[in-house]
Each structure stands twice: as structure tokens, then as C-alpha cells.
Coordinates of C-alpha atoms in Angstrom, one line a residue:
Chain A
M1084 CA -12.5 0.6 25.4
V1085 CA -9.7 -1.4 23.7
V1086 CA -10.3 -1.3 20.0
P1087 CA -8.3 -3.9 18.0
K1088 CA -6.2 -2.3 15.3
I1089 CA -8.0 -4.1 12.4
C1090 CA -6.5 -2.8 9.2
G1091 CA -6.8 -3.0 5.4
L1092 CA -4.9 -1.9 2.4
E1093 CA -6.3 -0.6 -0.9
T1094 CA -4.1 -0.4 -3.9
E1095 CA -4.8 1.7 -7.1
Y1096 CA -2.6 0.1 -9.8
G1097 CA -1.2 1.9 -12.7
I1098 CA -2.3 0.4 -16.1
T1099 CA -1.2 0.6 -19.7
H1100 CA -2.7 -1.0 -22.8
R1101 CA 0.3 -1.9 -24.9
G1102 CA 0.1 -2.5 -28.7
A1103 CA -3.3 -0.6 -29.0
E1104 CA -3.5 2.4 -31.3
E1105 CA -5.8 4.1 -28.9
S1106 CA -6.3 3.3 -25.3
N1107 CA -8.6 4.5 -22.5
P1108 CA -7.7 3.7 -18.9
I1109 CA -11.3 3.2 -17.8
T1110 CA -11.9 0.7 -20.6
A1111 CA -8.6 -1.0 -20.0
S1112 CA -9.3 -1.3 -16.2
S1113 CA -12.8 -2.7 -16.9
L1114 CA -11.4 -5.2 -19.4
L1115 CA -8.7 -6.3 -16.9
I1116 CA -11.2 -6.9 -14.1
N1117 CA -13.9 -8.5 -16.3
A1118 CA -11.3 -10.8 -17.8
Y1119 CA -10.4 -12.0 -14.3
L1120 CA -14.0 -12.4 -13.1
S1121 CA -15.0 -14.2 -16.3
G1122 CA -12.1 -16.6 -15.8
L1123 CA -13.3 -17.4 -12.2
Q1124 CA -16.8 -18.1 -13.4
H1125 CA -15.7 -20.4 -16.1
A1126 CA -13.2 -22.3 -13.9
P1127 CA -14.1 -26.0 -13.6
G1128 CA -16.0 -26.7 -10.4
S1129 CA -16.1 -23.0 -9.5
P1130 CA -18.9 -22.2 -7.1
I1131 CA -18.5 -18.5 -7.9
A1132 CA -21.3 -16.4 -9.2
R1133 CA -20.6 -12.8 -9.8
V1134 CA -21.4 -10.6 -6.8
E1135 CA -21.7 -6.9 -7.1
W1136 CA -20.6 -4.2 -4.6
D1137 CA -23.4 -2.7 -2.5
F1138 CA -23.2 1.1 -2.4
E1139 CA -25.6 1.5 0.5
D1140 CA -23.1 3.0 3.0
E1141 CA -20.8 5.0 0.7
M1142 CA -20.3 8.5 2.1
P1143 CA -16.8 9.6 1.0
G1144 CA -17.8 13.3 1.6
R1145 CA -18.3 13.0 5.3
D1146 CA -15.7 14.9 7.4
A1147 CA -14.3 13.5 10.7
R1148 CA -13.9 17.1 11.9
G1149 CA -17.6 17.4 11.8
V1150 CA -17.5 20.8 10.1
G1151 CA -19.0 21.8 6.7
G1152 CA -17.3 21.6 3.3
G1153 CA -18.5 18.0 2.9
D1154 CA -18.8 18.1 -0.9
I1155 CA -15.6 16.9 -2.5
G1156 CA -17.1 16.8 -5.9
Y1157 CA -17.4 13.2 -6.7
E1158 CA -19.8 10.4 -6.2
P1159 CA -19.2 6.6 -6.2
E1160 CA -19.1 5.4 -9.8
T1161 CA -21.9 2.8 -9.6
H1162 CA -22.0 2.0 -13.3
L1163 CA -18.5 0.6 -13.5
V1164 CA -17.3 -3.0 -12.8
N1165 CA -17.3 -3.5 -9.0
A1166 CA -17.1 -7.0 -7.6
V1167 CA -16.7 -8.7 -4.3
L1168 CA -14.2 -11.7 -4.2
T1169 CA -14.3 -14.8 -2.0
N1170 CA -11.2 -13.6 -0.1
G1171 CA -13.3 -10.7 1.2
S1172 CA -11.8 -8.0 -1.0
R1173 CA -13.3 -5.6 -3.5
Y1174 CA -12.0 -5.5 -7.1
Y1175 CA -13.2 -2.5 -9.1
V1176 CA -12.5 0.5 -11.4
D1177 CA -11.8 3.5 -9.2
H1178 CA -11.7 6.7 -11.3
A1179 CA -9.3 5.5 -14.1
H1180 CA -7.5 2.7 -12.3
P1181 CA -8.0 -0.9 -11.3
E1182 CA -8.2 -1.0 -7.5
I1183 CA -8.1 -3.9 -5.1
S1184 CA -9.3 -3.1 -1.6
G1185 CA -8.1 -5.9 0.6
P1186 CA -10.1 -7.5 3.3
E1187 CA -10.0 -6.5 7.0
C1188 CA -6.9 -8.0 8.6
A1189 CA -6.2 -8.5 12.3
D1190 CA -2.5 -7.7 12.2
A1191 CA 0.4 -6.5 10.0
R1192 CA 1.4 -10.0 8.9
S1193 CA -2.1 -10.8 7.7
A1194 CA -2.1 -7.4 5.8
V1195 CA 1.1 -8.5 4.0
V1196 CA -0.5 -11.9 3.0
W1197 CA -3.6 -10.3 1.5
D1198 CA -1.6 -7.5 -0.1
R1199 CA 0.5 -10.1 -1.9
A1200 CA -2.7 -11.9 -2.8
A1201 CA -4.0 -8.8 -4.4
D1202 CA -0.8 -8.6 -6.6
V1203 CA -1.3 -12.3 -7.6
I1204 CA -4.9 -11.4 -8.6
A1205 CA -3.6 -8.5 -10.7
R1206 CA -1.1 -10.8 -12.4
R1207 CA -3.7 -13.4 -13.1
S1208 CA -5.9 -10.6 -14.5
M1209 CA -3.2 -9.6 -16.9
E1210 CA -2.9 -13.2 -18.1
A1211 CA -6.7 -13.5 -18.5
A1212 CA -6.8 -10.2 -20.5
R1213 CA -3.9 -11.3 -22.8
A1214 CA -6.0 -14.3 -23.8
L1215 CA -8.9 -12.0 -24.9
L1216 CA -6.9 -9.3 -26.6
P1217 CA -5.7 -9.4 -30.3
E1218 CA -2.1 -10.7 -30.9
G1219 CA 0.4 -8.1 -30.0
Q1220 CA -1.7 -6.3 -27.4
E1221 CA -1.6 -6.6 -23.6
L1222 CA -2.6 -4.9 -20.4
V1223 CA 0.2 -4.2 -18.0
V1224 CA -0.3 -3.4 -14.3
Y1225 CA 2.2 -1.4 -12.2
K1226 CA 2.1 -1.3 -8.4
N1227 CA 3.4 2.2 -8.0
N1228 CA 2.0 5.7 -7.1
S1229 CA 3.2 8.1 -9.8
D1230 CA 3.7 8.4 -13.5
G1231 CA 6.6 10.8 -13.2
K1232 CA 4.6 13.5 -14.9
G1233 CA 2.8 14.9 -11.9
N1234 CA 0.0 12.4 -11.7
S1235 CA -0.4 10.2 -8.6
Y1236 CA -2.6 7.4 -7.5
G1237 CA -2.8 5.9 -4.0
C1238 CA -2.1 3.0 -1.8
H1239 CA -4.4 3.7 1.1
E1240 CA -4.4 2.2 4.6
N1241 CA -7.3 1.9 7.0
Y1242 CA -7.2 1.4 10.7
L1243 CA -10.1 0.8 13.1
M1244 CA -10.0 3.3 16.0
D1245 CA -12.0 4.2 19.1
R1246 CA -14.7 6.9 18.3
A1247 CA -14.0 8.4 21.7
T1248 CA -10.5 9.5 20.7
P1249 CA -10.8 13.1 19.6
F1250 CA -9.8 13.6 16.0
G1251 CA -7.5 16.4 16.9
R1252 CA -5.4 14.1 19.0
I1253 CA -5.1 11.6 16.1
V1254 CA -3.8 14.5 13.9
V1255 CA -1.2 15.4 16.5
G1256 CA 0.0 11.8 16.8
A1257 CA -0.2 10.6 13.3
T1258 CA 1.5 13.5 11.6
P1259 CA 5.0 13.0 12.9
H1260 CA 4.8 9.3 12.0
F1261 CA 3.5 9.9 8.5
V1262 CA 6.2 12.5 7.8
T1263 CA 9.0 10.3 9.0
R1264 CA 8.0 6.6 8.4
Q1265 CA 8.9 7.0 4.7
I1266 CA 12.6 6.4 5.6
F1267 CA 11.7 2.7 5.8
C1268 CA 8.4 2.5 3.8
G1269 CA 9.1 4.8 0.9
A1270 CA 9.2 3.1 -2.5
G1271 CA 11.7 5.5 -4.0
K1272 CA 11.5 7.7 -7.1
V1273 CA 13.8 9.3 -9.7
G1274 CA 13.4 13.1 -9.8
T1275 CA 10.8 15.3 -8.3
E1276 CA 7.2 16.2 -9.4
A1277 CA 6.8 19.1 -7.0
A1278 CA 5.1 22.1 -8.7
G1279 CA 7.6 24.6 -9.9
V1280 CA 10.7 22.6 -9.2
E1281 CA 13.0 21.4 -12.0
R1282 CA 12.5 17.6 -12.4
F1283 CA 16.0 16.4 -11.9
S1284 CA 17.1 19.0 -9.3
V1285 CA 16.3 16.1 -7.0
P1286 CA 18.1 13.0 -8.5
F1287 CA 16.3 10.5 -6.4
Q1288 CA 13.9 10.6 -3.4
L1289 CA 12.6 8.2 -0.8
S1290 CA 8.9 8.5 -1.5
Q1291 CA 6.6 8.2 -4.5
R1292 CA 3.9 10.3 -2.9
A1293 CA 5.6 13.1 -0.8
D1294 CA 5.6 15.5 -3.8
F1295 CA 1.8 15.5 -3.9
F1296 CA 1.0 16.5 -0.3
E1297 CA 0.0 20.2 0.1
E1298 CA -2.1 20.4 3.3
E1299 CA -1.7 19.1 6.8
V1300 CA -5.3 18.0 7.3
G1301 CA -8.3 17.7 5.0
L1302 CA -10.9 15.7 3.1
E1303 CA -9.4 15.7 -0.4
T1304 CA -7.8 12.7 -2.0
T1305 CA -7.2 13.8 -5.6
L1306 CA -5.9 17.4 -5.3
K1307 CA -4.4 19.4 -2.5
R1308 CA -3.8 16.1 -0.7
P1309 CA -3.6 16.3 3.1
I1310 CA -1.1 14.4 5.2
V1311 CA -4.0 13.4 7.5
N1312 CA -7.2 12.6 5.7
T1313 CA -10.5 13.4 7.5
R1314 CA -12.9 11.1 5.6
D1315 CA -15.4 9.9 8.2
E1316 CA -16.9 6.7 6.8
P1317 CA -16.5 4.1 9.6
H1318 CA -18.1 1.1 7.7
A1319 CA -18.9 -0.1 11.3
D1320 CA -21.0 1.0 14.3
A1321 CA -20.3 4.8 14.2
R1322 CA -21.1 5.1 17.9
H1323 CA -18.1 3.1 18.8
Y1324 CA -15.7 3.3 15.9
R1325 CA -13.9 5.4 13.4
R1326 CA -11.8 4.3 10.5
L1327 CA -8.7 6.3 10.0
H1328 CA -8.2 6.5 6.2
V1329 CA -4.5 7.0 5.5
I1330 CA -3.6 8.3 2.0
V1331 CA 0.0 9.4 2.5
G1332 CA 1.8 6.0 2.0
D1333 CA 3.5 4.4 -1.0
A1334 CA 2.6 0.9 -2.4
N1335 CA 5.4 -1.5 -1.4
L1336 CA 6.9 -4.4 -3.2
A1337 CA 9.1 -5.3 -0.2
E1338 CA 7.0 -7.4 2.2
V1339 CA 9.0 -6.1 5.2
A1340 CA 8.2 -2.5 4.2
T1341 CA 4.5 -3.3 4.0
F1342 CA 4.7 -5.1 7.4
L1343 CA 6.5 -2.1 9.0
K1344 CA 4.2 0.4 7.4
V1345 CA 1.1 -1.2 8.8
G1346 CA 2.6 -2.5 12.0
T1347 CA 4.3 0.7 13.2
T1348 CA 1.2 2.8 12.3
A1349 CA -1.1 0.5 14.2
L1350 CA 1.2 0.8 17.3
V1351 CA 1.4 4.6 17.0
L1352 CA -2.4 4.8 16.7
A1353 CA -2.8 2.6 19.8
L1354 CA -0.5 5.0 21.6
V1355 CA -2.7 7.9 20.6
E1356 CA -5.8 6.1 21.8
H1357 CA -4.3 5.6 25.2
D1358 CA -3.2 9.2 25.3
L1359 CA 0.4 8.2 25.6
F1360 CA 1.7 10.0 22.6
P1361 CA 4.5 12.4 23.4
D1362 CA 3.4 16.0 23.1
D1363 CA 6.9 17.3 22.2
L1364 CA 6.9 15.8 18.7
C1365 CA 4.7 18.3 16.9
L1366 CA 6.3 19.5 13.7
A1367 CA 6.6 23.2 12.9
A1368 CA 5.8 22.7 9.2
P1369 CA 4.7 19.2 8.3
V1370 CA 4.2 19.8 4.6
Q1371 CA 7.7 21.2 4.1
A1372 CA 9.1 18.4 6.4
I1373 CA 7.5 15.5 4.5
R1374 CA 9.1 16.8 1.2
A1375 CA 12.5 17.6 2.9
V1376 CA 12.7 14.1 4.5
S1377 CA 11.8 12.5 1.1
C1378 CA 14.6 14.3 -0.6
D1379 CA 17.3 13.6 2.0
L1380 CA 19.0 10.3 1.2
S1381 CA 21.5 10.9 4.0
L1382 CA 18.7 10.9 6.6
R1383 CA 20.7 13.5 8.5
Q1384 CA 18.9 16.8 7.7
P1385 CA 17.0 18.0 10.7
F1386 CA 13.6 19.8 10.5
R1387 CA 12.1 22.2 13.0
L1388 CA 9.7 21.1 15.7
A1389 CA 6.9 23.3 17.0
D1390 CA 8.7 23.8 20.4
G1391 CA 11.6 25.5 18.6
T1392 CA 14.0 22.5 18.7
S1393 CA 14.9 20.3 15.7
A1394 CA 15.0 16.6 15.0
T1395 CA 15.8 14.2 12.1
A1396 CA 13.4 11.6 10.8
L1397 CA 15.5 9.0 12.6
D1398 CA 15.2 10.9 15.9
V1399 CA 11.4 10.9 15.6
Q1400 CA 11.3 7.2 14.7
W1401 CA 13.6 6.2 17.6
E1402 CA 11.4 8.1 20.0
L1403 CA 8.2 6.5 18.6
L1404 CA 9.7 3.0 18.8
E1405 CA 10.7 3.6 22.4
R1406 CA 7.2 4.8 23.3
C1407 CA 5.5 1.9 21.4
A1408 CA 7.8 -0.7 23.1
K1409 CA 6.9 0.8 26.5
Y1410 CA 3.2 0.7 25.5
C1411 CA 3.4 -3.0 24.6
H1412 CA 5.2 -3.7 27.9
D1413 CA 2.9 -1.7 30.1
V1414 CA -0.5 -2.1 28.4
G1415 CA 0.0 -5.4 26.4
T1416 CA -0.2 -6.3 22.8
E1417 CA -3.8 -7.5 22.7
A1418 CA -5.1 -4.6 20.6
V1419 CA -2.2 -4.5 18.2
G1420 CA -1.9 -8.1 16.9
G1421 CA -0.4 -10.0 19.9
A1422 CA 2.9 -11.7 19.0
V1423 CA 3.0 -9.9 15.6
A1424 CA 3.4 -6.6 17.5
D1425 CA 6.6 -8.1 19.1
E1426 CA 7.9 -8.9 15.6
V1427 CA 7.0 -5.4 14.5
L1428 CA 9.0 -3.9 17.4
A1429 CA 12.0 -6.1 16.6
R1430 CA 12.1 -5.4 12.9
W1431 CA 11.4 -1.7 13.5
E1432 CA 14.5 -1.5 15.7
T1433 CA 16.6 -3.5 13.2
V1434 CA 15.7 -1.2 10.3
L1435 CA 16.3 2.0 12.3
T1436 CA 19.7 0.6 13.4
Q1437 CA 20.6 -0.2 9.7
L1438 CA 19.4 3.2 8.4
E1439 CA 21.4 5.0 11.1
T1440 CA 24.6 3.0 10.4
D1441 CA 24.4 3.2 6.6
P1442 CA 21.1 4.4 4.9
L1443 CA 21.8 2.0 2.0
S1444 CA 22.2 -1.1 4.1
P1445 CA 18.6 -2.4 4.4
A1446 CA 18.7 -3.5 0.7
T1447 CA 16.4 -6.5 0.9
T1448 CA 13.7 -4.9 3.2
V1449 CA 13.3 -1.3 2.1
D1450 CA 12.0 -0.5 -1.4
W1451 CA 13.7 2.8 -1.9
V1452 CA 17.1 1.3 -0.9
A1453 CA 16.7 -1.7 -3.2
K1454 CA 15.7 0.6 -6.1
Y1455 CA 18.4 3.2 -5.4
R1456 CA 21.2 0.7 -5.2
L1457 CA 20.3 -0.8 -8.5
L1458 CA 19.8 2.5 -10.3
D1459 CA 22.9 4.1 -8.9
A1460 CA 25.0 1.0 -9.9
Y1461 CA 23.4 1.1 -13.4
R1462 CA 24.2 4.8 -13.6
S1463 CA 27.9 4.2 -12.6
R1464 CA 28.3 1.3 -15.0
N1465 CA 26.8 3.1 -18.0
G1466 CA 28.1 6.6 -17.2
C1467 CA 24.6 8.2 -17.5
D1468 CA 23.0 10.9 -15.4
W1469 CA 19.8 10.8 -13.4
S1470 CA 17.7 12.2 -16.3
D1471 CA 18.5 9.2 -18.5
S1472 CA 15.3 7.5 -19.8
R1473 CA 16.8 4.1 -19.0
L1474 CA 16.8 5.0 -15.3
Q1475 CA 13.3 6.3 -15.4
A1476 CA 12.2 3.1 -17.2
L1477 CA 13.9 0.9 -14.5
D1478 CA 12.2 3.0 -11.9
L1479 CA 8.8 2.3 -13.5
Q1480 CA 9.7 -1.4 -14.1
Y1481 CA 10.6 -1.9 -10.5
H1482 CA 6.8 -1.9 -10.0
D1483 CA 5.9 -3.9 -13.2
L1484 CA 3.9 -6.9 -12.1
R1485 CA 4.8 -9.0 -15.2
P1486 CA 7.4 -11.6 -14.1
E1487 CA 9.4 -11.1 -17.3
R1488 CA 9.7 -7.4 -16.8
S1489 CA 9.6 -6.9 -13.0
V1490 CA 12.8 -5.4 -11.6
A1491 CA 11.7 -5.9 -7.9
D1492 CA 11.4 -9.6 -8.5
R1493 CA 15.1 -9.7 -9.4
L1494 CA 16.4 -7.9 -6.3
A1495 CA 16.1 -10.8 -3.8
L1496 CA 13.7 -8.9 -1.5
E1497 CA 13.1 -10.7 1.8
R1498 CA 9.9 -12.7 2.0
L1499 CA 7.8 -12.9 5.1
V1500 CA 5.1 -15.2 3.7
D1501 CA 5.4 -18.2 1.3
A1502 CA 3.8 -18.4 -2.1
E1503 CA 1.4 -21.2 -1.1
E1504 CA -0.1 -19.1 1.7
V1505 CA -0.5 -16.2 -0.7
R1506 CA -2.1 -18.4 -3.4
W1507 CA -4.6 -19.6 -0.7
A1508 CA -5.3 -16.0 0.3
T1509 CA -6.4 -15.2 -3.3
E1510 CA -9.5 -17.4 -2.7
N1511 CA -10.0 -17.3 1.1
P1512 CA -10.6 -14.5 3.6
P1513 CA -8.6 -13.7 6.7
P1514 CA -10.0 -16.0 9.5
D1515 CA -10.0 -13.5 12.3
T1516 CA -12.2 -10.5 11.2
R1517 CA -15.7 -10.1 9.7
A1518 CA -14.0 -10.6 6.3
Y1519 CA -14.4 -14.3 7.1
F1520 CA -18.2 -14.0 7.2
R1521 CA -18.2 -12.1 3.9
G1522 CA -15.9 -14.6 2.3
R1523 CA -17.8 -17.7 3.5
C1524 CA -21.1 -16.2 2.3
L1525 CA -19.6 -15.8 -1.2
Q1526 CA -17.9 -19.2 -1.2
Q1527 CA -21.0 -21.1 0.0
F1528 CA -24.0 -19.1 -1.2
A1529 CA -22.8 -16.8 -4.0
S1530 CA -25.8 -17.5 -6.2
H1531 CA -28.1 -16.1 -3.5
V1532 CA -25.9 -13.1 -2.6
V1533 CA -27.2 -10.0 -4.5
A1534 CA -24.6 -7.6 -3.2
A1535 CA -22.1 -7.2 -0.4
N1536 CA -20.0 -4.4 1.1
W1537 CA -17.8 -3.8 4.1
D1538 CA -20.6 -3.9 6.7
S1539 CA -23.3 -6.0 5.2
V1540 CA -24.3 -8.9 2.9
V1541 CA -27.6 -8.8 1.0
F1542 CA -29.3 -12.1 0.2
D1543 CA -32.1 -12.9 -2.2
L1544 CA -34.0 -15.9 -0.8
G1545 CA -36.7 -15.8 -3.4
G1546 CA -39.2 -13.9 -1.3
E1547 CA -40.6 -10.4 -1.9
T1548 CA -37.9 -8.5 -0.1
L1549 CA -34.1 -8.9 0.0
R1550 CA -32.5 -9.8 3.3
R1551 CA -29.6 -7.6 4.5
V1552 CA -27.3 -9.1 7.1
P1553 CA -25.5 -6.3 8.9
M1554 CA -21.9 -6.7 10.1
M1555 CA -21.3 -3.6 12.2
E1556 CA -18.6 -5.2 14.4
P1557 CA -15.4 -5.7 12.5
A1558 CA -14.0 -8.2 15.0
R1559 CA -17.1 -10.4 14.8
G1560 CA -18.0 -13.0 12.2
T1561 CA -14.6 -14.7 12.5
R1562 CA -13.8 -18.4 11.8
Q1563 CA -14.0 -19.0 15.5
H1564 CA -17.4 -17.4 15.7
V1565 CA -19.2 -18.7 12.6
A1566 CA -17.3 -21.6 10.9
S1567 CA -19.4 -24.3 12.5
L1568 CA -22.5 -22.3 11.7
F1569 CA -21.6 -22.2 8.0
D1570 CA -20.6 -25.9 8.1
E1571 CA -24.1 -26.8 9.5
C1572 CA -26.1 -24.7 7.0
Q1573 CA -27.2 -26.2 3.7
T1574 CA -29.0 -23.2 2.4
P1575 CA -28.8 -19.4 2.8
A1576 CA -32.3 -19.5 4.4
D1577 CA -30.8 -21.9 7.1
L1578 CA -28.0 -19.4 7.7
I1579 CA -30.3 -16.4 8.1
G1580 CA -32.7 -18.4 10.2
R1581 CA -29.8 -19.4 12.5
L1582 CA -28.5 -15.8 12.7
Q1583 CA -31.9 -14.6 13.8
Q1584 CA -32.1 -17.1 16.7
Chain B
M1013 CA 28.7 16.0 5.4
A1014 CA 27.3 12.7 4.2
E1015 CA 25.3 14.6 1.6
R1016 CA 28.4 16.4 0.3
E1017 CA 30.3 13.1 0.0
R1018 CA 27.6 11.6 -2.1
I1019 CA 27.5 14.5 -4.5
Q1020 CA 31.2 14.4 -5.0
K1021 CA 31.1 10.7 -5.6
S1022 CA 28.6 11.0 -8.3
S1023 CA 30.8 13.3 -10.4
R1024 CA 33.7 10.8 -10.4
P1025 CA 34.4 8.4 -13.2
S1026 CA 32.4 5.2 -12.9
A1027 CA 35.3 2.8 -12.3
E1028 CA 36.4 4.7 -9.2
S1029 CA 32.8 4.7 -7.9
V1030 CA 32.6 1.0 -8.3
Q1031 CA 35.9 0.6 -6.3
E1032 CA 34.6 2.9 -3.6
E1033 CA 31.4 0.8 -3.4
E1034 CA 33.5 -2.3 -2.9
T1035 CA 35.6 -0.7 -0.1
R1036 CA 32.5 0.5 1.7
A1037 CA 30.6 -2.8 1.5
A1038 CA 33.2 -4.7 3.6
S1039 CA 30.8 -7.0 5.5
P1040 CA 30.0 -10.5 4.3
T1041 CA 26.4 -9.5 3.7
G1042 CA 27.5 -6.4 1.9
D1043 CA 29.8 -8.4 -0.3
R1044 CA 27.1 -10.9 -1.2
L1045 CA 24.6 -8.1 -2.0
K1046 CA 27.2 -6.3 -4.2
A1047 CA 28.0 -9.5 -6.1
E1048 CA 24.3 -10.1 -6.7
L1049 CA 23.9 -6.6 -7.9
D1050 CA 26.7 -7.0 -10.4
D1051 CA 25.1 -10.2 -11.7
L1052 CA 21.8 -8.4 -12.0
L1053 CA 23.4 -5.5 -13.9
D1054 CA 24.9 -8.0 -16.4
E1055 CA 21.3 -9.1 -17.4
I1056 CA 19.2 -6.0 -16.6
D1057 CA 19.4 -4.6 -20.2
E1058 CA 17.4 -7.7 -21.3
V1059 CA 14.7 -6.9 -18.8
L1060 CA 14.7 -3.2 -19.6
E1061 CA 12.0 -2.0 -22.0
T1062 CA 13.3 -2.0 -25.6
N1063 CA 12.6 1.6 -26.2
A1064 CA 13.1 3.2 -22.8
E1065 CA 12.4 6.7 -23.9
E1066 CA 9.2 6.0 -25.7
F1067 CA 8.0 3.7 -22.8
V1068 CA 8.7 6.4 -20.2
N1069 CA 7.0 9.2 -22.3
S1070 CA 3.9 7.1 -22.9
Y1071 CA 3.4 6.1 -19.3
I1072 CA 0.7 8.6 -18.3
Q1073 CA -1.8 7.8 -15.4
K1074 CA -4.4 10.4 -14.9
G1075 CA -7.4 10.3 -12.5
G1076 CA -5.9 8.8 -9.4
Q1077 CA -6.6 9.5 -5.7

């Protein structure tokens, strides 16, 4: 079975409440999201009623390895704000952070569009909250993954996979990529937060997240984080699909970095599904390697492989690129985004060539490079060392989403998508996955939608029971499948009647 | 080797480092990026939080995944 690599990004944003004497991150996150939702409901001509998330299929404790130890000690927080947006995404308070889980996307380019849309939604939320707060107070949102004090929060990726692929094989294939892809998708960080290591013994590293990974494989997401996460919650027909939940990555400001993060991972996972992954890329010690790669700005330090040889991150990435190019040539690009996969291969080759020639050359496409160049130049000009507060402040402000304080906005990062398309994507779902069905239901019949989640929409048609419409096939319910159906239906009862035919 | 060079460079006076940056970035794209970076450095202190130390110390984010 060829399973399309449908993917989605979920971003936990950092949040601060400035100007307040006391602040609580859960209250601040709730205020941020409610301010945005309230603004939507009061917009002139808005069709939007507030639709809550449906927790029916939440099972974060189920383990893909099928072994015990399923209790990870937390339950979904059903009492906090948790909404579904017309663009197919979920906007909610997750633990102590605002989180936007983007809609299902058919390819890496689409993932970039809706990731940027999420950032625009977060920006609008800050503006909406500013209007509600007393003079001198504001909520500020950061798209990063660490506070520099040992606390991390994630930017997770999700990829649809074939249930028939044994999980052990996924671990073998995904691990070398997750350890080494940070050379182009790391977001960069001043210092280290690894336990027991002096903070500035590492002046700067490639990844925000690498310090926080302590296991090779596991179910945890908040402590003893594993490089490969085993959460088994397919949000789709579990007989055919699994959803690989990836927790190892950084949130990116550079669109090319997001594009490469998602695009290369989709290709590597397709390789795994076709059993074409090279068996000589197993790492001897992945946890040590992920940290060593993150701390090596020269990209020249080798790590040991399981077969006793050694390789650098660039060696592994060149090998994976070659295999993925061969896969696309031999098998085709149908499952990995069609023409988008060709662009992924081209940009992958470009970035590896640049990194090999001069690691600091991809300055407009790789976040850690853009950040490092600025901070190092600032350090030179001001004669300060890496522990200077101003460098740490610039590090944090790289990820500040306020236009007046954003450092990333000032670094001329290359854009792959234009602002108008992103603005459109804040209100509209991707056309080529089931997110289209979810989004259209909310755009057209929000006042009759009681709740929605990844794999169903629940309607109240006024009868005695609610009507759940299942969406167990992530590639169905696209614009091509259902646009004319929605155009022809005047009421939700029409829609459900037609769906039952 | 590259790692050793980088460490040596960071201990030199800043003016020399700037010169070396310029020598290294000899391509047209490199020159343009360097010029843009210089322009940005001229204005970055206005973007930087007023009290960097207090800002950095108060940035605490618990409870993440």
C-alpha cells in the first residue's frame, strides 16, 4: 500500500505577560486564545460560532511498541480553552503554553503555508489581547523551544504511515535522520542546558532541543524525552495507518528550514516504508551523537556507527539524499508530494553543498546560521563574550513574534510563500486532505457543529441525538471530493443526508 | 582544524575579526549579506529589549512537552 505522507505541525509557543505584577502562564495562554476567538466572533459578517474540540479519540498513553507502561501520568486538559478554527487547525492551552496544531497537509510546501498562518494567528492574538489588557500590559508570544533555564516546549511533527511497517524499522530509519537533520533545521541557541554541564562551556549550538533528549525510544514528551516517540494515536483507521509523532525538532522561523524539515523527513519515512533504508547507518550511541552534532558548528566531528565505522552528520545526510533521490526516480513521487518532492531534493542538495563548503553560508535559509552570524557579529562589535545578557536577549528575540521586536524579521530570510497566501490560510483549510472537510463544516455550518477533532465532526441537528461524521481516511474529504457537495447543501441536514446516500 | 581556527578567532580583538570576516566573505552574495548584517547591527540596539538582563532572567517557561 502506498500511503501519502500527509503531515502536520504543532507548535507550543512561549508566552510572557509583560507589565503585570503577577502572571500565570495558563491564565495568560487562555486570555491570548480567548481574545483571538472573541475577535473572530465579533468581526462584521463573521459566520463563525465557537466550536470546541472533541476529546473522543484522545489516547496519548498508547504505545506503538504494543508493550505495557502506557500510563504517562497526564490526561487531556478538557477544562481549558480548546477550539477548532475554520482553517482546520486546533488552537488551545496545552499544559502551560498556547498551542496551534495545524491542519493535515499533503506536502512540505503546504506545511509551510499553514505554519506561517499559525504565526499570523498568534500575532493577531497578541494584538487582540493588547486591546483587552490594562495600559502598559501585553502578552508576548515566542516561537522557540527553550527558556535557557532547562525548560523546553515542543514543535512536533506528524506523518501518516503504513500500519504494516514494523515500528522497529521506523526507529532504525528515523534515528539517523533525526540526529543529523539539525544541521539545516536547527534553530540555534546560546549556551547549553544539558544537566551537569556549565552553561557557557558551549558558546552556541545548532539546536534548541538537543539538550533535552535522554532516550533513544519511548513514550514520554515532558521528561526523559526520546529521539523517537512511540505515541500510538493514529487519528485515522488504525487497521491501515499509524501517525508517527516526531518531538525532536525545533520550531523554525526560516521557511526553507520548515520546508526541508518536513520534506526530507517525509522522504526518509517513505524510504523506510519501502524497506529501502540503508542498514549501515545505525548509530552506536544516538543520544550522545544528537548532542555532539548540535555542539559542533564546524560540522566536521565524526560520531561512531554501530558497525564500528564513523561518519559526520553531513556524511549521513548526503547518503540519505542519494537514497531518497533514487527512491523518487525508481518508485515515483506520488506518495511524497509530487513536484514538491523534486523541490525538496533540489533544496536539500543545495543546503548540504553550502554547509559543506562553509557552514555559515546558508544565511537566509537556515535559522541557526542566520542567528549565529548576527550574534557573533554583535559580539565582535561590542567586545562581549557569549554569556552577555544582550546575546541571550537577542537569542530569545530572534523568536519574538512582535514585528517591532522580532530579530528574525530583520534578517532577510528567504520566503517560499507570499503574505497573501498565508493570510488566506488563516481562514481556509488545505484543499487536498480531510482538513478541507473539517474547515468547510466550520465555515458553512458552525452554529450546528457541537465539536470537532482530527477524525470526526459532530453535528447537532436539533434531534434527540448528536450526529457524528467520521473522517477515518486522511486523504478523503478534499476539495476535489466534496466541494460541490458543500456548494449544493443549504443546511447541515442536507449535508448529512447526502453523505449517507 | 576548523574548530581550532574558530576558537582562536574569537579571542582576537574585534576589529581584526571584522577584517577576517570580510576576507572570507569574498563572493558577491557574501558581500551583500555582510553589508546587510552591518546595517542591522547599526540599528539592533533599538530592537533589543531595554533591560536585557532583567528580560532574560524573567523569561521562564515551565510545563512544556
